[in-house]
Amino acid sequence: MISQLALFSLTVTLVCYELAEALFRWSGRRAVFNPLLWAVALIVPCLLLRGIEYRDYFAGVQLLHFLLGPATIALAVPLYEQRQRVRAVLVPLAGATLAAAVTSLVVTVGMLLAARAGKSLIASLAPRSVTTPVAMAVAEQFGGNPTLTASIVIITGVFGAITIPGVLAVTGRLVGRPSAAAEGLALGMSAHGAGVARAFQDGNETGAFAGLAIGLHAVAAAVLIPLALKVIGLA
């Protein structure tokens, strides 16, 4: 039987997201009104007013957290519809994925080492650009804090979903508009779930490549992060 706390947490989460989504539509789908960002902004005061700790709230929305997995797998459907396009760009796609995964990891871990961060913090932040379920599992495996990891992943995703379209628009005026595949890859690699949601606003092809980027980055991270932590003596 569902507890009162879980019922409250689920209700607040769903209502706040619906309100944020309505605000997003009202704004003409402007990036600054990203529904994930505003949903968080609405949920936090509700938790503070009720005196609910984040760990208790998170325990109450485990059902939604579980559904992240099936939702990620469901991205295979639009990807299957774009299978011919994927085959045509498979080699540059693999190279771009590897380059992005390595760059993200090197920059993140390098900055943390320069700041003399501890093992737990490094393990928590190293997978910041990976989709939430995978990032939390990697962080927990190497002594990180999964709750902190989830928070940083969400912040990274929302920031990327808001800023990347603008960056692509500026670079597009300089070197030409990127293809749907390139735009989707950039959003998926940098902003994971939030990036995929933003990518689908530009079409199924963009969204499909963003979904593919999430999966490829997760695989790359599962290999690269343990290697990186071993190299620096933290694994």
Coordinates of C-alpha atoms in Angstrom, one line a residue:
M1 CA 0.0 0.0 0.0
I2 CA 1.4 3.4 -1.0
S3 CA 2.4 5.6 1.9
Q4 CA 1.1 9.2 2.4
L5 CA 4.6 10.6 1.8
A6 CA 4.9 8.7 -1.5
L7 CA 1.4 9.8 -2.6
F8 CA 2.2 13.4 -1.7
S9 CA 5.6 13.2 -3.6
L10 CA 4.0 11.6 -6.7
T11 CA 1.1 14.1 -6.7
V12 CA 3.3 17.2 -6.3
T13 CA 5.8 16.0 -9.0
L14 CA 3.1 15.3 -11.6
V15 CA 1.1 18.5 -10.8
C16 CA 4.2 20.7 -10.9
Y17 CA 5.4 19.2 -14.1
E18 CA 2.0 19.7 -15.8
L19 CA 2.0 23.3 -14.6
A20 CA 5.6 23.7 -16.0
E21 CA 4.6 22.1 -19.3
A22 CA 1.6 24.5 -19.6
L23 CA 3.9 27.4 -18.9
F24 CA 6.3 26.1 -21.6
R25 CA 3.5 25.9 -24.2
W26 CA 2.2 29.4 -23.2
S27 CA 5.7 30.8 -23.8
G28 CA 5.8 29.5 -27.3
R29 CA 8.2 26.7 -26.2
R30 CA 11.1 29.1 -25.4
A31 CA 14.1 27.4 -24.1
V32 CA 14.3 29.5 -20.9
F33 CA 10.9 28.0 -19.9
N34 CA 12.1 24.4 -20.1
P35 CA 9.5 22.4 -18.2
L36 CA 12.0 20.3 -16.3
L37 CA 13.7 23.5 -14.9
W38 CA 10.4 25.1 -13.8
A39 CA 9.0 21.8 -12.4
V40 CA 12.0 21.6 -10.1
A41 CA 11.5 25.3 -9.2
L42 CA 7.9 24.5 -8.2
I43 CA 8.6 21.2 -6.4
V44 CA 11.4 22.6 -4.1
P45 CA 9.2 25.1 -2.2
C46 CA 6.6 22.4 -1.7
L47 CA 9.1 20.1 -0.1
L48 CA 10.5 23.0 2.0
L49 CA 7.0 23.9 3.3
R50 CA 6.3 20.4 4.3
G51 CA 9.8 19.9 5.8
I52 CA 10.5 16.8 3.6
E53 CA 14.1 15.8 3.1
Y54 CA 15.2 15.1 -0.5
R55 CA 16.1 11.4 0.3
D56 CA 12.5 10.9 1.6
Y57 CA 11.1 12.6 -1.5
F58 CA 13.2 10.5 -3.8
A59 CA 12.1 7.3 -2.0
G60 CA 8.5 8.4 -2.6
V61 CA 9.0 8.8 -6.4
Q62 CA 10.8 5.6 -7.0
L63 CA 8.1 4.6 -9.5
L64 CA 8.9 7.6 -11.7
H65 CA 12.6 6.8 -11.3
F66 CA 12.0 3.2 -12.4
L67 CA 10.1 4.4 -15.5
L68 CA 13.2 6.2 -16.7
G69 CA 14.6 2.9 -17.8
P70 CA 11.6 1.8 -20.0
A71 CA 11.4 5.4 -21.3
T72 CA 15.0 5.3 -22.4
I73 CA 14.5 1.9 -24.1
A74 CA 11.4 3.2 -25.9
L75 CA 13.7 5.6 -27.7
A76 CA 14.6 2.6 -29.9
V77 CA 11.3 3.0 -31.8
P78 CA 12.1 6.3 -33.6
L79 CA 15.7 5.2 -33.9
Y80 CA 14.6 2.1 -35.8
E81 CA 12.6 4.3 -38.1
Q82 CA 15.9 6.2 -38.9
R83 CA 18.0 3.0 -39.3
Q84 CA 19.0 3.8 -42.9
R85 CA 20.2 7.2 -41.9
V86 CA 22.1 5.8 -39.0
R87 CA 24.0 3.3 -41.2
A88 CA 25.0 6.1 -43.6
V89 CA 26.8 8.0 -40.8
L90 CA 27.9 5.2 -38.5
V91 CA 31.6 5.8 -38.7
P92 CA 31.6 9.6 -38.0
L93 CA 28.9 9.0 -35.4
A94 CA 31.1 6.5 -33.5
G95 CA 34.0 8.9 -33.6
A96 CA 32.0 11.9 -32.4
T97 CA 30.6 9.9 -29.6
L98 CA 34.0 8.7 -28.4
A99 CA 35.4 12.2 -28.7
A100 CA 32.5 13.8 -26.7
A101 CA 32.7 11.1 -24.0
V102 CA 36.4 11.5 -23.5
T103 CA 36.2 15.3 -23.6
S104 CA 33.5 15.4 -21.0
L105 CA 35.3 13.0 -18.7
V106 CA 38.7 14.6 -19.0
V107 CA 37.4 18.1 -18.4
T108 CA 35.2 17.1 -15.4
V109 CA 37.8 14.9 -13.6
G110 CA 40.6 17.3 -14.5
M111 CA 38.8 20.3 -12.9
L112 CA 37.9 18.2 -9.8
L113 CA 41.6 17.1 -9.4
A114 CA 42.8 20.6 -9.8
A115 CA 40.3 21.6 -7.0
R116 CA 41.6 18.8 -4.8
A117 CA 38.2 17.1 -4.6
G118 CA 37.8 13.9 -2.7
K119 CA 37.2 10.4 -4.2
S120 CA 33.5 10.5 -3.4
L121 CA 32.9 13.8 -5.1
I122 CA 34.9 12.8 -8.2
A123 CA 33.0 9.5 -8.5
S124 CA 29.7 11.5 -8.1
L125 CA 30.4 14.0 -10.8
A126 CA 32.4 12.0 -13.3
P127 CA 29.2 10.7 -15.0
R128 CA 27.4 14.0 -15.0
S129 CA 26.8 13.9 -18.8
V130 CA 25.4 10.4 -18.8
T131 CA 21.7 9.6 -18.5
T132 CA 20.4 9.4 -14.9
P133 CA 19.9 5.7 -14.3
V134 CA 23.4 4.8 -15.7
A135 CA 25.1 7.8 -14.0
M136 CA 23.7 6.9 -10.6
A137 CA 24.7 3.2 -10.9
V138 CA 28.3 4.2 -11.9
A139 CA 28.6 6.7 -9.1
E140 CA 27.3 4.2 -6.5
Q141 CA 29.7 1.5 -7.8
F142 CA 32.7 3.7 -7.2
G143 CA 31.8 5.2 -3.9
G144 CA 30.0 8.3 -5.1
N145 CA 26.7 9.8 -3.8
P146 CA 23.9 8.8 -6.2
T147 CA 21.6 11.6 -5.0
L148 CA 24.3 14.2 -5.7
T149 CA 24.9 12.6 -9.1
A150 CA 21.2 12.7 -10.0
S151 CA 21.0 16.4 -9.1
I152 CA 24.1 17.3 -11.2
V153 CA 22.8 15.2 -14.1
I154 CA 19.5 17.1 -14.1
I155 CA 21.2 20.5 -13.8
T156 CA 23.6 19.5 -16.7
G157 CA 20.7 18.3 -18.8
V158 CA 18.5 21.4 -18.3
F159 CA 21.4 23.8 -18.9
G160 CA 22.4 21.9 -22.1
A161 CA 18.8 21.8 -23.4
I162 CA 18.5 25.6 -22.9
T163 CA 21.9 26.7 -24.3
I164 CA 22.8 24.2 -27.0
P165 CA 20.1 25.3 -29.5
G166 CA 21.4 28.8 -29.2
V167 CA 25.0 27.8 -29.6
L168 CA 24.1 25.7 -32.7
A169 CA 22.2 28.7 -34.1
V170 CA 25.2 31.0 -33.7
T171 CA 27.6 28.5 -35.2
G172 CA 25.1 27.8 -38.0
R173 CA 25.3 31.4 -39.1
L174 CA 29.1 31.0 -39.3
V175 CA 29.7 27.6 -40.8
G176 CA 26.2 26.5 -41.9
R177 CA 23.3 24.9 -40.2
P178 CA 24.1 21.5 -38.7
S179 CA 22.3 18.4 -40.0
A180 CA 19.5 16.9 -38.0
A181 CA 21.8 14.0 -37.0
A182 CA 24.5 16.4 -35.8
E183 CA 22.1 18.5 -33.8
G184 CA 20.5 15.4 -32.2
L185 CA 23.9 14.0 -31.3
A186 CA 25.0 17.3 -29.7
L187 CA 21.8 17.5 -27.6
G188 CA 21.8 13.8 -26.6
M189 CA 25.5 13.7 -25.7
S190 CA 25.5 16.9 -23.7
A191 CA 22.0 17.1 -22.2
H192 CA 20.8 13.4 -22.2
G193 CA 17.1 13.1 -21.4
A194 CA 16.3 16.9 -21.4
G195 CA 18.3 17.1 -24.6
V196 CA 16.2 14.3 -26.2
A197 CA 13.0 16.1 -25.3
R198 CA 14.3 19.3 -26.8
A199 CA 15.5 17.4 -29.9
F200 CA 12.1 15.9 -30.7
Q201 CA 10.8 19.5 -31.0
D202 CA 12.9 19.8 -34.1
G203 CA 11.7 16.5 -35.7
N204 CA 11.8 12.7 -35.3
E205 CA 15.3 12.4 -37.0
T206 CA 16.8 14.9 -34.6
G207 CA 15.2 13.1 -31.6
A208 CA 16.2 9.7 -32.9
F209 CA 19.9 10.7 -33.0
A210 CA 19.6 12.3 -29.6
G211 CA 18.3 9.0 -28.2
L212 CA 21.0 7.1 -29.9
A213 CA 23.6 9.5 -28.4
I214 CA 22.3 8.7 -24.9
G215 CA 22.8 5.0 -25.4
L216 CA 26.2 5.3 -27.0
H217 CA 27.4 7.7 -24.3
A218 CA 26.2 5.4 -21.6
V219 CA 28.2 2.5 -23.1
A220 CA 31.3 4.7 -23.5
A221 CA 31.0 6.0 -20.0
A222 CA 30.7 2.5 -18.5
V223 CA 34.1 1.7 -20.0
L224 CA 35.9 5.0 -19.7
I225 CA 34.9 6.1 -16.2
P226 CA 36.3 3.0 -14.4
L227 CA 39.5 3.3 -16.5
A228 CA 39.9 7.0 -15.7
L229 CA 39.3 6.4 -12.0
K230 CA 41.9 3.5 -12.0
V231 CA 44.4 5.7 -13.8
I232 CA 44.2 8.4 -11.1
G233 CA 44.2 5.8 -8.3
L234 CA 40.6 6.1 -7.2
A235 CA 39.4 2.6 -8.2

